[in-house]
PDB file of C-alpha atoms in Angstrom:
ATOM      1  CA  UNK A1467      14.538  -7.453  -9.193  1.00  0.00           C
ATOM      2  CA  UNK A1468      11.265  -7.468  -7.259  1.00  0.00           C
ATOM      3  CA  UNK A1469       7.799  -8.042  -8.648  1.00  0.00           C
ATOM      4  CA  UNK A1470       4.645  -6.830  -6.897  1.00  0.00           C
ATOM      5  CA  UNK A1471       1.169  -8.187  -7.557  1.00  0.00           C
ATOM      6  CA  UNK A1472      -1.819  -6.322  -6.134  1.00  0.00           C
ATOM      7  CA  UNK A1473      -5.395  -7.454  -5.703  1.00  0.00           C
ATOM      8  CA  UNK A1474      -8.593  -6.523  -3.901  1.00  0.00           C
ATOM      9  CA  UNK A1475      -9.702  -3.317  -5.557  1.00  0.00           C
ATOM     10  CA  UNK A1476     -13.235  -2.782  -6.714  1.00  0.00           C
ATOM     11  CA  UNK A1477     -16.418  -0.779  -6.417  1.00  0.00           C
ATOM     12  CA  UNK A1478     -17.944  -0.203  -3.001  1.00  0.00           C
ATOM     13  CA  UNK A1479     -20.588   2.025  -1.440  1.00  0.00           C
ATOM     14  CA  UNK A1480     -19.586   4.788   0.943  1.00  0.00           C
ATOM     15  CA  UNK A1481     -19.195   3.335   4.404  1.00  0.00           C
ATOM     16  CA  UNK A1482     -18.189  -0.044   3.049  1.00  0.00           C
ATOM     17  CA  UNK A1483     -14.933  -1.955   3.259  1.00  0.00           C
ATOM     18  CA  UNK A1484     -12.288  -3.434   1.005  1.00  0.00           C
ATOM     19  CA  UNK A1485      -9.104  -5.361   1.662  1.00  0.00           C
ATOM     20  CA  UNK A1486      -6.104  -4.927  -0.608  1.00  0.00           C
ATOM     21  CA  UNK A1487      -3.269  -7.414  -0.868  1.00  0.00           C
ATOM     22  CA  UNK A1488       0.180  -7.134  -2.394  1.00  0.00           C
ATOM     23  CA  UNK A1489       2.553 -10.054  -2.762  1.00  0.00           C
ATOM     24  CA  UNK A1490       6.228  -9.431  -3.429  1.00  0.00           C
ATOM     25  CA  UNK A1491       8.483 -11.910  -5.160  1.00  0.00           C
ATOM     26  CA  UNK A1492      12.009 -12.003  -6.505  1.00  0.00           C
ATOM     27  CA  UNK A1493      15.094 -10.674  -4.751  1.00  0.00           C
ATOM     28  CA  UNK A1494      13.580  -9.874  -1.370  1.00  0.00           C
ATOM     29  CA  UNK A1495      15.865  -8.356   1.263  1.00  0.00           C
ATOM     30  CA  UNK A1496      14.842  -8.986   4.858  1.00  0.00           C
ATOM     31  CA  UNK A1497      15.121  -5.318   5.868  1.00  0.00           C
ATOM     32  CA  UNK A1498      12.463  -3.508   3.906  1.00  0.00           C
ATOM     33  CA  UNK A1499       9.389  -1.323   3.961  1.00  0.00           C
ATOM     34  CA  UNK A1500       6.141  -2.155   2.232  1.00  0.00           C
ATOM     35  CA  UNK A1501       3.231   0.152   1.816  1.00  0.00           C
ATOM     36  CA  UNK A1502       0.459   1.669  -0.182  1.00  0.00           C
ATOM     37  CA  UNK A1503       0.215   4.868  -2.148  1.00  0.00           C
ATOM     38  CA  UNK A1504      -2.765   6.151  -4.056  1.00  0.00           C
ATOM     39  CA  UNK A1505      -3.417   8.494  -6.929  1.00  0.00           C
ATOM     40  CA  UNK A1506      -6.819  10.046  -7.488  1.00  0.00           C
ATOM     41  CA  UNK A1507      -7.835  11.511 -10.854  1.00  0.00           C
ATOM     42  CA  UNK A1508      -6.051  14.801 -11.400  1.00  0.00           C
ATOM     43  CA  UNK A1509      -4.039  14.456  -8.197  1.00  0.00           C
ATOM     44  CA  UNK A1510      -0.484  13.574  -7.273  1.00  0.00           C
ATOM     45  CA  UNK A1511       0.381  10.193  -5.847  1.00  0.00           C
ATOM     46  CA  UNK A1512       0.301  10.251  -2.055  1.00  0.00           C
ATOM     47  CA  UNK A1513       1.346   7.964   0.753  1.00  0.00           C
ATOM     48  CA  UNK A1514      -1.464   6.027   2.415  1.00  0.00           C
ATOM     49  CA  UNK A1515       0.372   3.751   4.833  1.00  0.00           C
ATOM     50  CA  UNK A1516       3.715   2.007   5.227  1.00  0.00           C
ATOM     51  CA  UNK A1517       4.950  -0.792   7.441  1.00  0.00           C
ATOM     52  CA  UNK A1518       8.533  -1.862   8.005  1.00  0.00           C
ATOM     53  CA  UNK A1519       9.773  -5.418   8.282  1.00  0.00           C
ATOM     54  CA  UNK A1520      10.125  -4.677  11.997  1.00  0.00           C
ATOM     55  CA  UNK A1521       6.462  -3.717  12.277  1.00  0.00           C
ATOM     56  CA  UNK A1522       6.719   0.069  12.480  1.00  0.00           C
ATOM     57  CA  UNK A1523       3.692   1.726  10.886  1.00  0.00           C
ATOM     58  CA  UNK A1524       2.868   5.171   9.565  1.00  0.00           C
ATOM     59  CA  UNK A1525      -0.496   6.342   8.228  1.00  0.00           C
ATOM     60  CA  UNK A1526      -1.625   9.377   6.349  1.00  0.00           C
ATOM     61  CA  UNK A1527      -3.798  11.537   8.583  1.00  0.00           C
ATOM     62  CA  UNK A1528      -6.688  11.198   6.154  1.00  0.00           C
ATOM     63  CA  UNK A1529      -6.942   7.434   6.676  1.00  0.00           C
ATOM     64  CA  UNK A1530      -5.903   7.084  10.296  1.00  0.00           C
ATOM     65  CA  UNK A1531      -8.559   5.255  12.289  1.00  0.00           C
ATOM     66  CA  UNK A1532     -10.179   3.836   9.158  1.00  0.00           C
ATOM     67  CA  UNK A1533      -7.413   1.897   7.414  1.00  0.00           C
ATOM     68  CA  UNK A1534      -5.178  -0.787   8.875  1.00  0.00           C
ATOM     69  CA  UNK A1535      -1.942  -1.946   7.292  1.00  0.00           C
ATOM     70  CA  UNK A1536      -0.383  -5.288   8.131  1.00  0.00           C
ATOM     71  CA  UNK A1537       2.126  -7.713   6.675  1.00  0.00           C
ATOM     72  CA  UNK A1538       3.104 -11.332   6.633  1.00  0.00           C
ATOM     73  CA  UNK A1539       6.887 -11.472   6.361  1.00  0.00           C
ATOM     74  CA  UNK A1540       6.895 -15.198   5.637  1.00  0.00           C
ATOM     75  CA  UNK A1541       4.717 -14.570   2.586  1.00  0.00           C
ATOM     76  CA  UNK A1542       6.282 -11.204   1.659  1.00  0.00           C
ATOM     77  CA  UNK A1543       2.769  -9.840   1.532  1.00  0.00           C
ATOM     78  CA  UNK A1544       1.298  -6.558   2.727  1.00  0.00           C
ATOM     79  CA  UNK A1545      -2.390  -5.911   3.332  1.00  0.00           C
ATOM     80  CA  UNK A1546      -4.516  -2.822   3.615  1.00  0.00           C
ATOM     81  CA  UNK A1547      -7.868  -3.176   5.334  1.00  0.00           C
ATOM     82  CA  UNK A1548      -9.993  -0.186   4.378  1.00  0.00           C
ATOM     83  CA  UNK A1549     -13.095   0.505   6.440  1.00  0.00           C
ATOM     84  CA  UNK A1550     -15.586   3.370   6.467  1.00  0.00           C
ATOM     85  CA  UNK A1551     -14.665   4.196   2.909  1.00  0.00           C
ATOM     86  CA  UNK A1552     -15.451   7.640   1.563  1.00  0.00           C
ATOM     87  CA  UNK A1553     -15.798   8.891  -2.006  1.00  0.00           C
ATOM     88  CA  UNK A1554     -12.566  10.819  -1.417  1.00  0.00           C
ATOM     89  CA  UNK A1555     -10.778   7.467  -1.120  1.00  0.00           C
ATOM     90  CA  UNK A1556     -11.438   6.753  -4.790  1.00  0.00           C
ATOM     91  CA  UNK A1557      -8.066   6.260  -6.449  1.00  0.00           C
ATOM     92  CA  UNK A1558      -5.687   3.798  -7.979  1.00  0.00           C
ATOM     93  CA  UNK A1559      -3.823   2.184  -5.101  1.00  0.00           C
ATOM     94  CA  UNK A1560      -0.206   1.221  -5.693  1.00  0.00           C
ATOM     95  CA  UNK A1561       1.846  -1.200  -3.673  1.00  0.00           C
ATOM     96  CA  UNK A1562       5.374  -0.060  -2.864  1.00  0.00           C
ATOM     97  CA  UNK A1563       8.382  -2.082  -1.776  1.00  0.00           C
ATOM     98  CA  UNK A1564      11.576  -0.453  -0.524  1.00  0.00           C
ATOM     99  CA  UNK A1565      14.687  -2.501   0.090  1.00  0.00           C
ATOM    100  CA  UNK A1566      17.358  -1.230   2.465  1.00  0.00           C
ATOM    101  CA  UNK A1567      20.102  -3.394   1.051  1.00  0.00           C
ATOM    102  CA  UNK A1568      21.660  -0.191  -0.333  1.00  0.00           C
ATOM    103  CA  UNK A1569      21.963   3.317   1.066  1.00  0.00           C
ATOM    104  CA  UNK A1570      18.842   5.267   0.161  1.00  0.00           C
ATOM    105  CA  UNK A1571      16.940   2.110  -0.670  1.00  0.00           C
ATOM    106  CA  UNK A1572      15.657   0.616  -3.891  1.00  0.00           C
ATOM    107  CA  UNK A1573      12.007   1.215  -4.751  1.00  0.00           C
ATOM    108  CA  UNK A1574       9.605  -1.039  -6.626  1.00  0.00           C
ATOM    109  CA  UNK A1575       5.997  -0.439  -7.613  1.00  0.00           C
ATOM    110  CA  UNK A1576       3.002  -2.538  -8.440  1.00  0.00           C
ATOM    111  CA  UNK A1577       0.781  -1.817 -11.408  1.00  0.00           C
ATOM    112  CA  UNK A1578      -2.021  -0.511  -9.200  1.00  0.00           C
ATOM    113  CA  UNK A1579      -5.530  -1.605  -8.320  1.00  0.00           C
ATOM    114  CA  UNK A1580      -8.552   0.654  -8.702  1.00  0.00           C
ATOM    115  CA  UNK A1581     -10.742   1.472  -5.719  1.00  0.00           C
ATOM    116  CA  UNK A1582     -13.989   3.284  -6.466  1.00  0.00           C
ATOM    117  CA  UNK A1583     -16.229   4.489  -3.644  1.00  0.00           C
ATOM    118  CA  UNK A1584     -19.689   5.629  -4.655  1.00  0.00           C
ATOM    119  CA  UNK A1585     -21.824   8.052  -2.673  1.00  0.00           C
TER     120      UNK A1585
END
């Protein structure tokens, strides 16, 4: 079992910045992906960014150039630096952990942290 604890959400003006953190604990497998998804009101949950334990990164086109994902493997923690925030970024942001111990992977989710960007 893996537990994920997120922090860093809040209210910010358009053009501002926030930094999200997610710390994983429990049965951590060394080969894994960690990332962030978000869900805006009335919308489906979508991928924001993911980073593998080997450092490979993928971003959604909508955040590329504005958001930066990083991780500290020693701390089992993933970060999302969000710059130049737009009202469209308003959503609940969920941390995701995917272990590759098994074929297909095992997925775990945080409870979410709210990011609100005012115009």
